[in-house]
Amino acid sequence: MKKVLGALLLGATIVSAFIAYGMYTNHSAKQTAAIEQKQAAKKPEKKAEKKKKPVLKVEELTYQLKDSRTGEVMKEFKPVHYKDKGVYDQEIKQLASELAKGIDTPMQNIKIDENGSLTGGSKQIILKEAELVKNLQNLNTKHLDVKVPIYETAPNVTAASAQGIADVSLASYSTRFRPSDTSRNRNVQLSAEAINNVVLGPGDSFSYNQTVGERTAERGYQPAPEIINKQLVMGIGGGICQTSSTLFNAIDGAGLQVTARSHHSKHVGYVPSGRDATVSWGGPDFKFTNNKDYPVIIKAYANVNTGVLTVDVRTSQRSI
């Protein structure tokens, strides 16, 4: 009997211990979970990582080249070689040159007609290539518009400023030709008529090729000897260089500013050595600018009977 009671007591003790252990374990687990929950609550939440914006590169963008006068888009341009300075500089210089060919227009000078009225004339239009190249060298990723610098200059002459413009001679120069050489003389005469009565205001520019125009048979020019590569050959308009050379000596004597002049490849007899100005359509041109603060007029006379060509640069009495 005592053994039975002892066994029952031992069993009850084991069961009680097992229940107590279970209750302790369960309580500990709850405490651990609570602690972990509190610790988790205390941990700062990770901020959402900001997505990095892609880095823009000049060479990956497309730029709009816009006319500085109107804002009109002239061309779209992608500077794919922007990082390669040598290649890129060559590329944009070529681009500027090509754009200029389609834009540049020489000034058409005003003339005085037989009634003393001003006639003709149109503005000069110039694309400043160096300025455009500089703009293209300094591209950035914020501004995709590129200014194409185009400038216009109208002839600086008015009826009031041209009053009495032929009163006084600033300088005159004459050359001689053979009256018997009728074809050549006709070319000299036509080119002299083309530059006669041209008026240049202060700052106005003059282009011989632009003023005289293309020398063609349709316009009355004749075949006559001309110098090409040190040789005398026949060509339409031979002899017009005598007009351009005579004009050079007259405007040089008047103190106007020569901006473009080339020599013949062979000495010519109508002016002293080094005092010539060769011209050809699509080739060398003779250009100058009126650097005075008053207008001047060019008078040109070719007397085919006496064989004398005279160019006279004149202005008004009040201007000097």
XYZ file of C-alpha atoms in Angstrom:
320
model
C 0.000 0.000 0.000
C 2.770 2.388 0.825
C 4.448 1.501 -2.456
C 1.280 2.293 -4.387
C 0.838 5.652 -2.681
C 4.493 6.477 -3.324
C 4.131 5.685 -7.002
C 1.028 7.816 -7.289
C 2.723 10.696 -5.525
C 5.760 10.475 -7.787
C 3.548 10.423 -10.878
C 1.607 13.436 -9.695
C 4.864 15.278 -9.063
C 6.138 14.500 -12.568
C 2.879 15.615 -14.157
C 2.894 18.825 -12.132
C 6.481 19.496 -13.142
C 5.697 18.862 -16.781
C 2.694 21.225 -16.669
C 4.762 23.869 -14.910
C 7.523 23.542 -17.488
C 5.030 23.904 -20.298
C 3.546 26.980 -18.736
C 7.021 28.460 -18.225
C 8.069 27.707 -21.773
C 4.904 29.220 -23.188
C 5.308 32.319 -21.028
C 8.957 32.699 -22.038
C 8.046 32.407 -25.701
C 5.420 35.109 -25.312
C 7.917 37.336 -23.510
C 10.529 36.784 -26.220
C 8.020 37.567 -28.956
C 6.936 40.724 -27.131
C 10.542 41.859 -26.720
C 11.300 41.199 -30.382
C 8.176 43.092 -31.368
C 9.224 46.083 -29.264
C 12.722 46.003 -30.710
C 11.362 45.785 -34.220
C 9.138 48.790 -33.526
C 12.157 50.754 -32.361
C 14.165 50.050 -35.548
C 13.956 52.947 -38.038
C 12.226 52.095 -41.253
C 14.507 51.984 -44.252
C 13.855 54.892 -46.542
C 12.896 54.021 -50.062
C 15.964 54.437 -52.251
C 15.704 57.261 -54.754
C 16.084 56.238 -58.343
C 19.053 58.003 -59.908
C 18.213 60.100 -62.951
C 20.150 59.147 -66.083
C 23.088 61.499 -66.784
C 22.472 63.447 -69.998
C 25.335 63.736 -72.441
C 25.682 66.431 -75.091
C 26.617 63.923 -77.777
C 23.370 61.984 -77.206
C 21.047 64.968 -77.617
C 19.565 66.631 -80.688
C 19.894 70.409 -81.015
C 17.863 72.818 -83.096
C 19.781 75.421 -85.076
C 17.570 78.514 -85.251
C 17.738 81.619 -87.437
C 18.672 84.516 -85.125
C 16.331 86.841 -87.047
C 13.130 84.783 -87.001
C 13.654 81.909 -84.556
C 12.838 79.484 -87.363
C 14.491 76.053 -87.139
C 17.019 75.796 -89.957
C 18.464 72.401 -89.139
C 18.537 69.692 -86.484
C 22.015 68.710 -85.331
C 23.300 65.803 -83.244
C 26.883 66.394 -82.007
C 27.949 62.753 -81.976
C 31.662 63.672 -82.063
C 31.445 66.316 -79.334
C 34.067 64.619 -77.129
C 36.578 64.316 -79.989
C 37.625 67.970 -80.288
C 39.638 67.656 -83.503
C 36.954 65.785 -85.423
C 34.138 67.857 -83.943
C 35.748 71.229 -84.754
C 36.243 70.180 -88.349
C 32.666 68.958 -88.541
C 31.070 72.162 -87.227
C 33.273 74.389 -89.399
C 32.082 72.451 -92.424
C 28.488 72.767 -91.210
C 28.836 76.551 -90.771
C 30.354 76.884 -94.246
C 27.547 74.903 -95.875
C 24.864 76.949 -94.118
C 26.599 80.192 -95.112
C 26.586 79.231 -98.790
C 22.821 79.154 -98.742
C 22.517 82.399 -96.763
C 25.272 84.858 -97.718
C 24.133 87.504 -100.182
C 26.344 90.424 -101.242
C 24.975 93.925 -101.054
C 23.423 95.262 -104.252
C 24.530 98.855 -104.346
C 22.217 101.749 -105.059
C 22.666 103.653 -108.311
C 21.641 107.086 -109.531
C 19.678 107.015 -112.789
C 19.677 109.559 -115.614
C 17.033 111.579 -113.761
C 19.145 111.847 -110.618
C 16.927 109.462 -108.638
C 18.160 106.620 -106.467
C 17.382 103.197 -107.873
C 17.937 99.536 -106.992
C 19.871 98.349 -104.009
C 19.342 95.415 -101.666
C 20.717 94.434 -98.281
C 23.733 92.326 -97.550
C 23.033 89.105 -95.642
C 25.878 87.392 -93.812
C 26.033 84.297 -91.609
C 28.894 84.809 -89.152
C 30.568 81.416 -89.401
C 33.067 81.935 -86.569
C 30.264 82.942 -84.201
C 28.199 79.880 -85.086
C 31.218 77.605 -84.572
C 31.727 79.120 -81.119
C 28.066 78.511 -80.241
C 28.404 74.864 -81.284
C 31.592 74.458 -79.261
C 29.761 75.513 -76.085
C 26.723 73.246 -76.066
C 25.113 72.154 -72.796
C 22.368 69.746 -71.786
C 19.934 72.396 -70.522
C 19.420 74.440 -73.685
C 18.839 72.612 -76.943
C 18.386 75.733 -79.103
C 21.463 77.072 -80.914
C 21.455 80.562 -82.419
C 22.594 80.808 -86.029
C 23.944 84.392 -86.183
C 22.691 86.040 -89.368
C 23.125 89.770 -89.937
C 21.538 92.059 -92.504
C 22.925 95.394 -93.671
C 20.976 97.669 -96.004
C 22.693 100.226 -98.267
C 23.378 103.346 -96.230
C 22.205 105.922 -98.767
C 19.263 108.330 -98.782
C 18.088 110.875 -101.299
C 19.133 113.641 -98.910
C 22.655 112.274 -98.373
C 23.117 111.815 -102.133
C 22.333 115.446 -102.971
C 25.179 116.947 -105.025
C 27.193 113.743 -104.670
C 29.044 114.190 -107.981
C 30.247 117.733 -107.268
C 33.846 117.025 -106.246
C 36.412 114.461 -107.403
C 38.251 112.605 -104.654
C 40.460 110.676 -107.073
C 40.509 109.763 -110.755
C 42.479 107.188 -112.730
C 42.738 106.465 -116.474
C 44.119 103.587 -118.536
C 44.423 103.115 -122.289
C 43.345 100.389 -124.725
C 43.550 99.892 -128.506
C 40.489 101.309 -130.285
C 40.942 98.715 -133.040
C 40.350 95.763 -130.691
C 36.576 95.983 -130.937
C 35.641 92.769 -129.117
C 37.803 93.519 -126.111
C 36.724 97.152 -126.095
C 33.080 96.105 -125.991
C 33.793 94.119 -122.811
C 35.562 97.116 -121.250
C 32.647 99.328 -122.198
C 29.978 96.983 -120.761
C 31.827 96.543 -117.468
C 32.389 100.308 -117.164
C 28.671 100.913 -117.668
C 27.903 98.354 -114.943
C 29.920 100.214 -112.291
C 29.016 103.726 -113.464
C 26.842 105.747 -111.049
C 27.133 103.234 -108.192
C 26.644 105.048 -104.871
C 28.175 103.806 -101.628
C 27.074 105.215 -98.296
C 29.274 105.115 -95.197
C 30.154 101.489 -94.453
C 28.688 100.128 -97.698
C 30.643 97.353 -99.425
C 31.258 96.811 -103.140
C 31.819 93.562 -105.054
C 32.996 93.845 -108.650
C 31.638 90.424 -109.635
C 28.311 91.118 -107.985
C 27.974 94.537 -109.617
C 29.111 93.609 -113.123
C 27.442 90.214 -113.083
C 28.283 87.079 -115.030
C 30.046 87.724 -118.300
C 28.076 85.802 -120.939
C 27.437 86.085 -124.667
C 23.737 86.542 -123.898
C 24.598 89.711 -121.986
C 26.672 91.054 -124.887
C 30.179 90.093 -123.789
C 32.602 89.113 -126.546
C 35.440 86.571 -126.859
C 38.743 88.313 -126.236
C 42.203 87.421 -124.845
C 42.482 86.943 -121.088
C 45.292 85.761 -118.822
C 44.917 82.288 -117.293
C 47.892 80.537 -115.666
C 50.369 82.960 -117.243
C 48.949 82.308 -120.706
C 46.826 84.449 -122.992
C 43.714 82.502 -123.982
C 40.422 83.457 -125.555
C 37.504 83.810 -123.187
C 34.101 85.490 -123.023
C 34.593 88.850 -121.320
C 38.339 89.223 -121.825
C 39.348 92.803 -120.940
C 37.076 93.358 -117.938
C 40.116 93.147 -115.661
C 41.256 96.452 -117.125
C 38.072 97.961 -115.710
C 38.564 96.355 -112.289
C 42.231 97.425 -112.208
C 41.395 101.002 -113.192
C 38.699 101.036 -110.507
C 41.197 99.784 -107.914
C 43.635 102.599 -108.609
C 40.860 105.202 -108.418
C 39.377 104.019 -105.120
C 42.842 103.500 -103.658
C 43.655 107.095 -104.532
C 40.422 108.180 -102.849
C 41.416 106.335 -99.670
C 38.637 103.744 -99.664
C 39.348 100.410 -97.939
C 40.251 97.478 -100.187
C 38.964 94.195 -98.729
C 39.771 91.709 -101.528
C 42.210 91.961 -104.440
C 44.255 89.460 -106.452
C 47.052 89.926 -108.987
C 47.222 88.469 -112.483
C 49.600 85.555 -112.992
C 51.309 87.634 -115.667
C 52.142 91.338 -115.930
C 49.520 93.486 -117.668
C 50.491 96.565 -119.622
C 47.691 98.976 -118.755
C 48.736 99.582 -115.102
C 52.119 99.546 -113.327
C 53.333 96.248 -111.864
C 51.433 95.302 -108.692
C 48.628 97.799 -109.373
C 46.228 95.352 -111.055
C 43.084 93.611 -109.791
C 42.201 90.380 -111.574
C 38.635 89.054 -111.461
C 36.747 86.032 -112.792
C 33.212 84.776 -112.334
C 33.245 82.190 -109.548
C 36.886 83.013 -108.829
C 38.866 86.065 -107.664
C 36.823 89.167 -106.903
C 37.725 92.774 -106.265
C 35.995 94.219 -103.202
C 36.199 97.393 -101.178
C 34.298 99.331 -98.518
C 33.459 103.001 -98.212
C 35.229 103.795 -94.953
C 34.333 107.487 -95.131
C 31.602 109.110 -93.070
C 29.945 110.409 -96.240
C 28.644 108.772 -99.458
C 30.646 108.543 -102.665
C 29.721 107.850 -106.272
C 31.714 105.964 -108.911
C 31.832 107.439 -112.385
C 33.231 105.270 -115.181
C 33.692 106.206 -118.856
C 35.078 104.019 -121.646
C 35.682 106.005 -124.833
C 36.043 103.384 -127.563
C 37.035 106.039 -130.104
C 39.999 107.411 -128.175
C 40.794 104.201 -126.286
C 40.645 105.752 -122.800
C 38.977 104.282 -119.726
C 38.496 106.626 -116.752
C 37.160 105.900 -113.291
C 36.399 108.873 -111.059
C 35.399 108.702 -107.366
C 33.329 111.733 -106.402
C 31.322 113.165 -103.503
C 29.419 116.311 -102.558
C 31.160 119.584 -101.757
C 29.654 119.694 -98.285
C 31.120 116.292 -97.384
C 34.789 117.303 -97.536
